Structures are given as C-alpha cells and as structure tokens.
Amino acid sequence: MSCLVLIESVDGALSEVSTEALTFSRSLETSVDAFMVGDASAVTEELGAYGVARVFAAAAGQGFDTFAPGAWAAALVAAAQTSGAQVILGGGSPRGNEVLAHVAARRDVLMAANVVQVEQSDPLQVSRQVFGGVALEVMQLSDALGVFSVAGHACAPAVADAATQAEVHEVSVDLSAADLAVRVARTAAGAPDESGNLKSAKVVVGAGRGAGSADAFGELEDLTELLGASLGVSRVVTSLGWRPHHEQVGQTGSRISPDLYIPCGISGAIQHWAGCSSAKTILAINSDPDAPMVTRAHYAVIGDMHEILPAINEEIRSRRG
C-alpha cells in the first residue's frame, strides 16, 4: 500500500493541517508521497523531514494560478495514477475536504471526512468524528482507492524518525472547462486573524453564559493572565456581544487542543464540544453537576464560578509569593 497526501502551504511553509496529515499518514505504515499545487522547492526539505519520498507538483499557471477545486482534483487524480497510490488523504480544512470530495466523486468511491484513527489496513477501515465530534463512526473504504481527510488535531505534528531526500515530479494534466467552472475569482485582504494564539495555546480558560454579562470577565481575565493562557468563549457569549468572535471555540469558531482547558459556566453543547474535545485535560467549573461539559470533563468543580475563580486566583498568587 502507498499513500498520497494533499499538501497546503502558507507563506512558503507547510500548513498545520498538512503537517498533521503527513504525521497521520505514517500510521498506515506505508510509503508516503505528497501532492501540491505551485512551486515545491520551498517546502521540499520540510516534506523530507516528514518522511515524504516523492513530491508531485502541479505548477502554477494554466488553470492553477488560483484555487479551483475541480482542477486540483484532476491533478491529484493524475498524480495518484502516476504514483500508484492506493490511499489519498489530506488535512480536514475547508479546501482539503472540498478537493478530496471531488477526487472521490471522480473515482466513484466513498470519502470519509474527519478521520481520527486507522482501525485496520486490509480492508481499510477508519474511525471518523460525527455529530460534531461527540461520537465516532467506523467506516470501511473502497479497496480500489481509499480517500479521507484527517480531523484537525487528530494527532500532533511530528517529523519522521529518519528524514528523506524527497524527489520532485511535475504533474501535467489537460484541464477541461468543467474543471475550471468553480474557481477563486479574486482575493482581498481581510481583518487580521486574531484566533492564532487561541488555536495554538497550551492552556485555555473558557467562559460561557454563566459569566453573566460583558462586564463580568475580570476574574476570567485574571486567571488567564496568571496561567499564561488564552481566553476562549462559547457561541452564546459572542452572540450576546459580550466578547469578539475570534475568541469563540466550537464548530463555527476555533478548534483547540490545549494541554489544559478550563471551561467556566459553559454547558457543553455539541457545537462547543466539537471545538474542544481534543483538549488533553478538561477541568470544568459549573454550578450544574449534570451539565454535559461536567460529565465529559476529566475533573470538575461544582459551584458558582464567581465564587470559585477569585479563590483560585488568590491561591495562585499566594503560592507564587
């Protein structure tokens, strides 16, 4: 078995979702090749560090100057035929999921989205997140070609034990008008992405409706500062206008995977759980012992967050002298 990994790059470096996908691909215990659109020279060494043997690159221009999912899929299918790949996978980003869905449709095979684990390789079975991440579904993929995307934070990026000298091969494909029917027409600079610190934070303090009002975040901000953490909130908090959207954790916000997550006054709806379920340790603070977040947490403190947080903050200050 061999696999081909769809690569996305940002400013001349591999994106986080791609490094996760490359790391995950090694769980298949097979040779790993990569596919990307654009100049591969900037990331060839980095790909070699992740154990990639060959890089198949579709040069920018001639239909690849802007993102077109049909064109990317056509080139990815061509690369898979050349490489002999039996599995095609990529990061579970919006772009990755779209391109892989096109690939599966072209090859008339199933696609599994948000995969977190390979259950067995022959036949290929994977576990994937469903219902916002609160349940796992085991899915058997086609013997002809396995196509799936890797869920965000399904694994931590890690280079291979032994680096390789990746060989670059150019992919040539004749694109049809249908391949270019949907494409990015133009791009414009948006507001700065202020969610980066939240997504990469090792400690996150969360706040939900239990905070009470927009003026009641002082204790939360104190704890965040004392722990060197980032502040994350539930959707209802941003909907009420208490905090900005870039702090939102959940299905329509940021997906986090900190070492420690401290959700305070958050009930734990499915949409929020989808964004924080990858946290390694969850310490919930909530007045409701039956709240979903409490029942899913590793540890819980039951009580009013506005009484508990000041006591925690004072204890931390006291221990630090």
mmCIF file of C-alpha atoms in Angstrom:
data_model
loop_
_atom_site.group_PDB
_atom_site.id
_atom_site.type_symbol
_atom_site.label_atom_id
_atom_site.label_comp_id
_atom_site.label_asym_id
_atom_site.label_seq_id
_atom_site.Cartn_x
_atom_site.Cartn_y
_atom_site.Cartn_z
ATOM 1 C CA MET A 1 0.000 0.000 0.000
ATOM 2 C CA SER A 2 1.181 3.537 -0.746
ATOM 3 C CA CYS A 3 -0.479 6.842 0.091
ATOM 4 C CA LEU A 4 -0.540 10.320 -1.417
ATOM 5 C CA VAL A 5 -1.038 13.325 0.872
ATOM 6 C CA LEU A 6 -2.645 16.555 -0.338
ATOM 7 C CA ILE A 7 -0.427 19.433 0.826
ATOM 8 C CA GLU A 8 -1.443 23.009 1.585
ATOM 9 C CA SER A 9 1.206 25.645 2.170
ATOM 10 C CA VAL A 10 1.088 29.085 3.780
ATOM 11 C CA ASP A 11 3.742 31.712 3.049
ATOM 12 C CA GLY A 12 6.213 29.146 1.778
ATOM 13 C CA ALA A 13 5.788 26.684 4.665
ATOM 14 C CA LEU A 14 3.599 23.650 5.264
ATOM 15 C CA SER A 15 0.266 24.454 6.883
ATOM 16 C CA GLU A 16 -0.509 22.911 10.270
ATOM 17 C CA VAL A 17 -3.258 20.717 8.801
ATOM 18 C CA SER A 18 -0.746 19.340 6.295
ATOM 19 C CA THR A 19 1.867 18.512 8.926
ATOM 20 C CA GLU A 20 -0.865 16.735 10.892
ATOM 21 C CA ALA A 21 -1.942 14.804 7.778
ATOM 22 C CA LEU A 22 1.663 13.815 6.993
ATOM 23 C CA THR A 23 2.165 12.617 10.563
ATOM 24 C CA PHE A 24 -1.133 10.714 10.469
ATOM 25 C CA SER A 25 -0.222 9.076 7.139
ATOM 26 C CA ARG A 26 2.631 7.218 8.810
ATOM 27 C CA SER A 27 0.063 5.252 10.841
ATOM 28 C CA LEU A 28 -0.726 3.439 7.578
ATOM 29 C CA GLU A 29 2.815 2.007 7.736
ATOM 30 C CA THR A 30 3.366 2.570 4.042
ATOM 31 C CA SER A 31 5.432 4.758 1.751
ATOM 32 C CA VAL A 32 4.324 8.402 1.752
ATOM 33 C CA ASP A 33 4.196 10.706 -1.278
ATOM 34 C CA ALA A 34 2.862 14.252 -1.422
ATOM 35 C CA PHE A 35 0.909 16.353 -3.921
ATOM 36 C CA MET A 36 0.759 20.124 -4.073
ATOM 37 C CA VAL A 37 -0.021 22.958 -6.436
ATOM 38 C CA GLY A 38 2.718 25.507 -7.018
ATOM 39 C CA ASP A 39 6.470 25.636 -6.545
ATOM 40 C CA ALA A 40 7.537 22.701 -4.379
ATOM 41 C CA SER A 41 11.120 23.847 -3.921
ATOM 42 C CA ALA A 42 10.317 25.965 -0.858
ATOM 43 C CA VAL A 43 8.899 23.006 1.098
ATOM 44 C CA THR A 44 10.807 20.025 -0.319
ATOM 45 C CA GLU A 45 13.227 19.867 2.608
ATOM 46 C CA GLU A 46 10.374 20.214 5.096
ATOM 47 C CA LEU A 47 8.456 17.431 3.348
ATOM 48 C CA GLY A 48 11.556 15.230 3.531
ATOM 49 C CA ALA A 49 11.661 15.790 7.285
ATOM 50 C CA TYR A 50 8.187 14.239 7.472
ATOM 51 C CA GLY A 51 9.321 11.185 5.523
ATOM 52 C CA VAL A 52 7.951 12.043 2.071
ATOM 53 C CA ALA A 53 9.627 10.046 -0.699
ATOM 54 C CA ARG A 54 8.234 11.862 -3.757
ATOM 55 C CA VAL A 55 6.540 15.208 -4.313
ATOM 56 C CA PHE A 56 4.139 15.542 -7.243
ATOM 57 C CA ALA A 57 3.665 19.218 -8.095
ATOM 58 C CA ALA A 58 1.247 20.915 -10.468
ATOM 59 C CA ALA A 59 2.929 24.163 -11.474
ATOM 60 C CA ALA A 60 1.037 27.399 -11.026
ATOM 61 C CA GLY A 61 -0.490 28.800 -14.193
ATOM 62 C CA GLN A 62 -2.571 27.095 -16.893
ATOM 63 C CA GLY A 63 -5.558 26.770 -14.598
ATOM 64 C CA PHE A 64 -3.661 26.545 -11.316
ATOM 65 C CA ASP A 65 -2.971 30.242 -10.827
ATOM 66 C CA THR A 66 -5.952 30.456 -8.434
ATOM 67 C CA PHE A 67 -7.751 27.808 -6.405
ATOM 68 C CA ALA A 68 -10.156 25.699 -8.465
ATOM 69 C CA PRO A 69 -11.260 22.507 -6.673
ATOM 70 C CA GLY A 70 -12.015 20.653 -9.912
ATOM 71 C CA ALA A 71 -8.581 21.450 -11.335
ATOM 72 C CA TRP A 72 -6.813 20.465 -8.123
ATOM 73 C CA ALA A 73 -8.774 17.206 -8.050
ATOM 74 C CA ALA A 74 -7.927 16.435 -11.685
ATOM 75 C CA ALA A 75 -4.222 16.918 -10.999
ATOM 76 C CA LEU A 76 -4.404 14.954 -7.741
ATOM 77 C CA VAL A 77 -6.059 12.013 -9.521
ATOM 78 C CA ALA A 78 -3.375 12.143 -12.216
ATOM 79 C CA ALA A 79 -0.651 12.181 -9.552
ATOM 80 C CA ALA A 80 -2.246 9.198 -7.793
ATOM 81 C CA GLN A 81 -2.290 7.214 -11.042
ATOM 82 C CA THR A 82 1.381 8.024 -11.654
ATOM 83 C CA SER A 83 2.448 7.233 -8.098
ATOM 84 C CA GLY A 84 0.312 4.105 -7.799
ATOM 85 C CA ALA A 85 -1.292 5.405 -4.598
ATOM 86 C CA GLN A 86 -3.979 3.252 -3.022
ATOM 87 C CA VAL A 87 -4.871 5.894 -0.435
ATOM 88 C CA ILE A 88 -5.315 9.661 -0.873
ATOM 89 C CA LEU A 89 -5.645 11.790 2.230
ATOM 90 C CA GLY A 90 -5.316 15.394 3.339
ATOM 91 C CA GLY A 91 -5.993 17.766 6.196
ATOM 92 C CA GLY A 92 -9.611 18.342 7.183
ATOM 93 C CA SER A 93 -9.581 22.016 6.170
ATOM 94 C CA PRO A 94 -12.348 23.538 4.026
ATOM 95 C CA ARG A 95 -10.053 23.365 0.997
ATOM 96 C CA GLY A 96 -8.849 19.847 1.776
ATOM 97 C CA ASN A 97 -12.347 18.457 2.259
ATOM 98 C CA GLU A 98 -13.568 20.084 -0.955
ATOM 99 C CA VAL A 99 -10.742 18.772 -3.127
ATOM 100 C CA LEU A 100 -10.911 15.264 -1.666
ATOM 101 C CA ALA A 101 -14.687 15.171 -2.205
ATOM 102 C CA HIS A 102 -14.081 15.981 -5.897
ATOM 103 C CA VAL A 103 -11.468 13.213 -6.071
ATOM 104 C CA ALA A 104 -13.852 10.656 -4.564
ATOM 105 C CA ALA A 105 -16.617 11.680 -6.975
ATOM 106 C CA ARG A 106 -14.289 11.373 -9.972
ATOM 107 C CA ARG A 107 -13.164 7.918 -8.900
ATOM 108 C CA ASP A 108 -16.680 6.872 -7.784
ATOM 109 C CA VAL A 109 -15.544 5.837 -4.314
ATOM 110 C CA LEU A 110 -16.514 6.757 -0.768
ATOM 111 C CA MET A 111 -14.828 9.583 1.107
ATOM 112 C CA ALA A 112 -14.506 9.688 4.892
ATOM 113 C CA ALA A 113 -14.228 13.148 6.470
ATOM 114 C CA ASN A 114 -12.764 13.971 9.890
ATOM 115 C CA VAL A 115 -10.877 10.710 10.406
ATOM 116 C CA VAL A 116 -9.118 10.294 13.750
ATOM 117 C CA GLN A 117 -7.746 6.758 13.577
ATOM 118 C CA VAL A 118 -6.957 3.891 11.212
ATOM 119 C CA GLU A 119 -8.640 0.769 12.558
ATOM 120 C CA GLN A 120 -7.145 -1.699 10.063
ATOM 121 C CA SER A 121 -5.432 -1.554 6.712
ATOM 122 C CA ASP A 122 -6.794 -4.599 4.867
ATOM 123 C CA PRO A 123 -9.547 -3.806 4.170
ATOM 124 C CA LEU A 124 -9.020 -0.146 5.055
ATOM 125 C CA GLN A 125 -11.237 0.860 7.961
ATOM 126 C CA VAL A 126 -11.112 4.217 9.712
ATOM 127 C CA SER A 127 -12.824 5.908 12.645
ATOM 128 C CA ARG A 128 -14.216 9.367 11.991
ATOM 129 C CA GLN A 129 -15.891 12.053 14.058
ATOM 130 C CA VAL A 130 -19.637 12.504 13.577
ATOM 131 C CA PHE A 131 -22.322 14.636 15.279
ATOM 132 C CA GLY A 132 -19.883 17.446 15.986
ATOM 133 C CA GLY A 133 -17.283 15.103 17.441
ATOM 134 C CA VAL A 134 -19.407 13.542 20.203
ATOM 135 C CA ALA A 135 -19.444 10.124 18.508
ATOM 136 C CA LEU A 136 -17.185 8.013 16.309
ATOM 137 C CA GLU A 137 -18.221 6.044 13.248
ATOM 138 C CA VAL A 138 -16.170 3.154 11.857
ATOM 139 C CA MET A 139 -16.194 3.290 8.069
ATOM 140 C CA GLN A 140 -14.781 0.853 5.523
ATOM 141 C CA LEU A 141 -13.323 2.495 2.440
ATOM 142 C CA SER A 142 -13.093 1.218 -1.118
ATOM 143 C CA ASP A 143 -10.478 -1.403 -1.969
ATOM 144 C CA ALA A 144 -9.950 0.452 -5.258
ATOM 145 C CA LEU A 145 -8.960 3.737 -3.599
ATOM 146 C CA GLY A 146 -9.244 4.973 -0.022
ATOM 147 C CA VAL A 147 -9.995 8.708 0.236
ATOM 148 C CA PHE A 148 -10.260 10.553 3.535
ATOM 149 C CA SER A 149 -9.491 13.781 5.381
ATOM 150 C CA VAL A 150 -7.822 13.896 8.776
ATOM 151 C CA ALA A 151 -9.692 15.710 11.558
ATOM 152 C CA GLY A 152 -7.984 18.755 12.977
ATOM 153 C CA HIS A 153 -5.723 17.874 15.924
ATOM 154 C CA ALA A 154 -6.250 14.138 15.411
ATOM 155 C CA CYS A 155 -2.519 13.906 16.070
ATOM 156 C CA ALA A 156 0.310 16.247 16.956
ATOM 157 C CA PRO A 157 2.671 17.080 14.076
ATOM 158 C CA ALA A 158 5.933 15.135 14.371
ATOM 159 C CA VAL A 159 8.780 14.679 11.922
ATOM 160 C CA ALA A 160 9.794 11.181 10.868
ATOM 161 C CA ASP A 161 12.493 9.237 12.691
ATOM 162 C CA ALA A 162 14.605 9.412 9.553
ATOM 163 C CA ALA A 163 14.418 12.269 7.053
ATOM 164 C CA THR A 164 14.302 11.536 3.324
ATOM 165 C CA GLN A 165 15.526 13.334 0.231
ATOM 166 C CA ALA A 166 12.200 13.980 -1.467
ATOM 167 C CA GLU A 167 12.189 13.792 -5.270
ATOM 168 C CA VAL A 168 10.068 16.346 -7.134
ATOM 169 C CA HIS A 169 7.995 15.241 -10.140
ATOM 170 C CA GLU A 170 5.943 17.604 -12.272
ATOM 171 C CA VAL A 171 2.298 16.722 -12.829
ATOM 172 C CA SER A 172 0.863 17.517 -16.238
ATOM 173 C CA VAL A 173 -2.893 17.337 -16.803
ATOM 174 C CA ASP A 174 -5.242 18.613 -19.500
ATOM 175 C CA LEU A 175 -7.958 20.628 -17.775
ATOM 176 C CA SER A 176 -11.452 20.923 -19.182
ATOM 177 C CA ALA A 177 -13.846 23.845 -18.919
ATOM 178 C CA ALA A 178 -15.736 21.867 -16.259
ATOM 179 C CA ASP A 179 -12.575 21.639 -14.136
ATOM 180 C CA LEU A 180 -12.457 25.431 -14.019
ATOM 181 C CA ALA A 181 -16.178 26.119 -13.676
ATOM 182 C CA VAL A 182 -15.717 26.931 -9.988
ATOM 183 C CA ARG A 183 -12.637 28.914 -9.086
ATOM 184 C CA VAL A 184 -11.467 31.819 -6.955
ATOM 185 C CA ALA A 185 -12.052 34.963 -8.999
ATOM 186 C CA ARG A 186 -10.215 37.382 -6.730
ATOM 187 C CA THR A 187 -8.861 37.679 -3.217
ATOM 188 C CA ALA A 188 -8.801 40.622 -0.839
ATOM 189 C CA ALA A 189 -7.004 41.168 2.425
ATOM 190 C CA GLY A 190 -9.294 40.670 5.394
ATOM 191 C CA ALA A 191 -9.009 41.586 9.033
ATOM 192 C CA PRO A 192 -6.030 40.061 10.829
ATOM 193 C CA ASP A 193 -6.710 36.542 12.125
ATOM 194 C CA GLU A 194 -6.596 37.083 15.867
ATOM 195 C CA SER A 195 -7.528 33.460 16.655
ATOM 196 C CA GLY A 196 -3.993 32.135 16.115
ATOM 197 C CA ASN A 197 -2.957 32.367 19.765
ATOM 198 C CA LEU A 198 -6.119 30.557 20.842
ATOM 199 C CA LYS A 199 -5.625 27.697 18.391
ATOM 200 C CA SER A 200 -2.032 27.077 19.479
ATOM 201 C CA ALA A 201 -2.427 27.814 23.211
ATOM 202 C CA LYS A 202 -1.304 25.154 25.692
ATOM 203 C CA VAL A 203 -3.790 26.417 28.291
ATOM 204 C CA VAL A 204 -7.228 27.869 27.524
ATOM 205 C CA VAL A 205 -9.692 29.373 30.002
ATOM 206 C CA GLY A 206 -13.251 29.202 28.669
ATOM 207 C CA ALA A 207 -16.333 31.237 29.514
ATOM 208 C CA GLY A 208 -19.990 30.663 28.750
ATOM 209 C CA ARG A 209 -23.373 32.138 29.596
ATOM 210 C CA GLY A 210 -22.558 31.569 33.265
ATOM 211 C CA ALA A 211 -20.264 34.593 33.144
ATOM 212 C CA GLY A 212 -23.438 36.659 33.417
ATOM 213 C CA SER A 213 -22.590 39.793 31.460
ATOM 214 C CA ALA A 214 -19.982 41.551 29.353
ATOM 215 C CA ASP A 215 -18.669 43.264 32.497
ATOM 216 C CA ALA A 216 -18.094 40.022 34.415
ATOM 217 C CA PHE A 217 -14.896 38.786 32.772
ATOM 218 C CA GLY A 218 -12.430 40.324 35.223
ATOM 219 C CA GLU A 219 -11.833 37.119 37.207
ATOM 220 C CA LEU A 220 -11.554 35.099 33.992
ATOM 221 C CA GLU A 221 -9.015 37.519 32.551
ATOM 222 C CA ASP A 222 -7.046 37.395 35.797
ATOM 223 C CA LEU A 223 -6.881 33.599 35.685
ATOM 224 C CA THR A 224 -5.927 33.720 32.027
ATOM 225 C CA GLU A 225 -3.050 36.067 32.812
ATOM 226 C CA LEU A 226 -1.889 34.075 35.855
ATOM 227 C CA LEU A 227 -1.741 30.858 33.811
ATOM 228 C CA GLY A 228 -0.273 32.441 30.678
ATOM 229 C CA ALA A 229 -3.375 31.139 28.917
ATOM 230 C CA SER A 230 -5.711 32.255 26.132
ATOM 231 C CA LEU A 231 -9.371 33.118 26.663
ATOM 232 C CA GLY A 232 -11.986 31.180 24.711
ATOM 233 C CA VAL A 233 -15.759 31.557 24.836
ATOM 234 C CA SER A 234 -18.902 29.730 23.769
ATOM 235 C CA ARG A 235 -21.087 30.807 20.846
ATOM 236 C CA VAL A 236 -23.748 32.338 23.081
ATOM 237 C CA VAL A 237 -21.163 34.736 24.534
ATOM 238 C CA THR A 238 -20.260 36.098 21.111
ATOM 239 C CA SER A 239 -23.915 36.114 20.015
ATOM 240 C CA LEU A 240 -24.758 38.315 23.010
ATOM 241 C CA GLY A 241 -21.909 40.635 22.050
ATOM 242 C CA TRP A 242 -20.001 40.079 25.286
ATOM 243 C CA ARG A 243 -16.753 39.049 23.556
ATOM 244 C CA PRO A 244 -15.345 39.182 19.977
ATOM 245 C CA HIS A 245 -15.867 36.277 17.578
ATOM 246 C CA HIS A 246 -12.174 35.416 17.286
ATOM 247 C CA GLU A 247 -12.357 34.110 20.874
ATOM 248 C CA GLN A 248 -15.143 31.639 20.060
ATOM 249 C CA VAL A 249 -14.427 27.931 20.483
ATOM 250 C CA GLY A 250 -16.645 25.442 18.691
ATOM 251 C CA GLN A 251 -17.934 24.133 15.414
ATOM 252 C CA THR A 252 -18.267 27.643 13.984
ATOM 253 C CA GLY A 253 -15.255 29.016 15.857
ATOM 254 C CA SER A 254 -11.764 27.764 16.621
ATOM 255 C CA ARG A 255 -10.886 24.143 17.272
ATOM 256 C CA ILE A 256 -8.407 23.889 20.108
ATOM 257 C CA SER A 257 -6.204 21.130 21.538
ATOM 258 C CA PRO A 258 -4.567 22.573 24.661
ATOM 259 C CA ASP A 259 -2.894 20.591 27.405
ATOM 260 C CA LEU A 260 -5.449 22.090 29.802
ATOM 261 C CA TYR A 261 -8.902 23.555 29.127
ATOM 262 C CA ILE A 262 -10.846 25.219 31.973
ATOM 263 C CA PRO A 263 -14.437 25.865 30.791
ATOM 264 C CA CYS A 264 -16.276 28.100 33.266
ATOM 265 C CA GLY A 265 -20.050 28.375 33.149
ATOM 266 C CA ILE A 266 -20.211 26.505 29.819
ATOM 267 C CA SER A 267 -22.970 23.912 29.498
ATOM 268 C CA GLY A 268 -21.138 21.974 26.787
ATOM 269 C CA ALA A 269 -23.454 21.857 23.771
ATOM 270 C CA ILE A 270 -22.429 19.594 20.888
ATOM 271 C CA GLN A 271 -21.261 22.585 18.825
ATOM 272 C CA HIS A 272 -18.878 23.730 21.566
ATOM 273 C CA TRP A 273 -17.653 20.217 22.286
ATOM 274 C CA ALA A 274 -16.681 19.864 18.629
ATOM 275 C CA GLY A 275 -14.146 22.622 19.169
ATOM 276 C CA CYS A 276 -12.616 21.477 22.459
ATOM 277 C CA SER A 277 -12.869 17.674 22.518
ATOM 278 C CA SER A 278 -9.176 17.353 21.603
ATOM 279 C CA ALA A 279 -8.083 19.010 24.866
ATOM 280 C CA LYS A 280 -5.824 16.654 26.810
ATOM 281 C CA THR A 281 -7.254 17.599 30.211
ATOM 282 C CA ILE A 282 -10.541 19.383 30.942
ATOM 283 C CA LEU A 283 -11.302 20.968 34.320
ATOM 284 C CA ALA A 284 -14.907 22.204 34.302
ATOM 285 C CA ILE A 285 -16.258 24.828 36.682
ATOM 286 C CA ASN A 286 -20.054 24.836 36.688
ATOM 287 C CA SER A 287 -22.972 25.163 39.064
ATOM 288 C CA ASP A 288 -24.827 22.313 37.314
ATOM 289 C CA PRO A 289 -23.381 18.869 38.128
ATOM 290 C CA ASP A 290 -25.337 17.348 35.243
ATOM 291 C CA ALA A 291 -24.154 19.771 32.553
ATOM 292 C CA PRO A 292 -22.702 17.910 29.534
ATOM 293 C CA MET A 293 -19.370 19.686 29.963
ATOM 294 C CA VAL A 294 -19.153 18.478 33.567
ATOM 295 C CA THR A 295 -19.990 14.876 32.702
ATOM 296 C CA ARG A 296 -17.373 14.836 29.919
ATOM 297 C CA ALA A 297 -14.648 16.628 31.888
ATOM 298 C CA HIS A 298 -11.717 14.850 33.493
ATOM 299 C CA TYR A 299 -12.196 16.956 36.637
ATOM 300 C CA ALA A 300 -14.964 19.278 37.795
ATOM 301 C CA VAL A 301 -15.578 21.873 40.483
ATOM 302 C CA ILE A 302 -19.285 22.350 41.219
ATOM 303 C CA GLY A 303 -20.308 25.822 42.265
ATOM 304 C CA ASP A 304 -20.682 29.450 41.231
ATOM 305 C CA MET A 305 -17.750 30.425 39.005
ATOM 306 C CA HIS A 306 -17.773 33.936 40.504
ATOM 307 C CA GLU A 307 -17.029 32.440 43.928
ATOM 308 C CA ILE A 308 -14.598 29.763 42.738
ATOM 309 C CA LEU A 309 -12.440 31.832 40.378
ATOM 310 C CA PRO A 310 -11.435 34.508 42.928
ATOM 311 C CA ALA A 311 -10.394 31.715 45.327
ATOM 312 C CA ILE A 312 -8.309 30.028 42.610
ATOM 313 C CA ASN A 313 -6.679 33.298 41.599
ATOM 314 C CA GLU A 314 -5.854 34.159 45.207
ATOM 315 C CA GLU A 315 -4.368 30.709 45.822
ATOM 316 C CA ILE A 316 -2.160 31.002 42.745
ATOM 317 C CA ARG A 317 -0.945 34.445 43.828
ATOM 318 C CA SER A 318 -0.335 33.187 47.356
ATOM 319 C CA ARG A 319 1.749 30.221 46.188
ATOM 320 C CA ARG A 320 3.795 32.465 43.971
ATOM 321 C CA GLY A 321 4.526 34.721 46.892
#
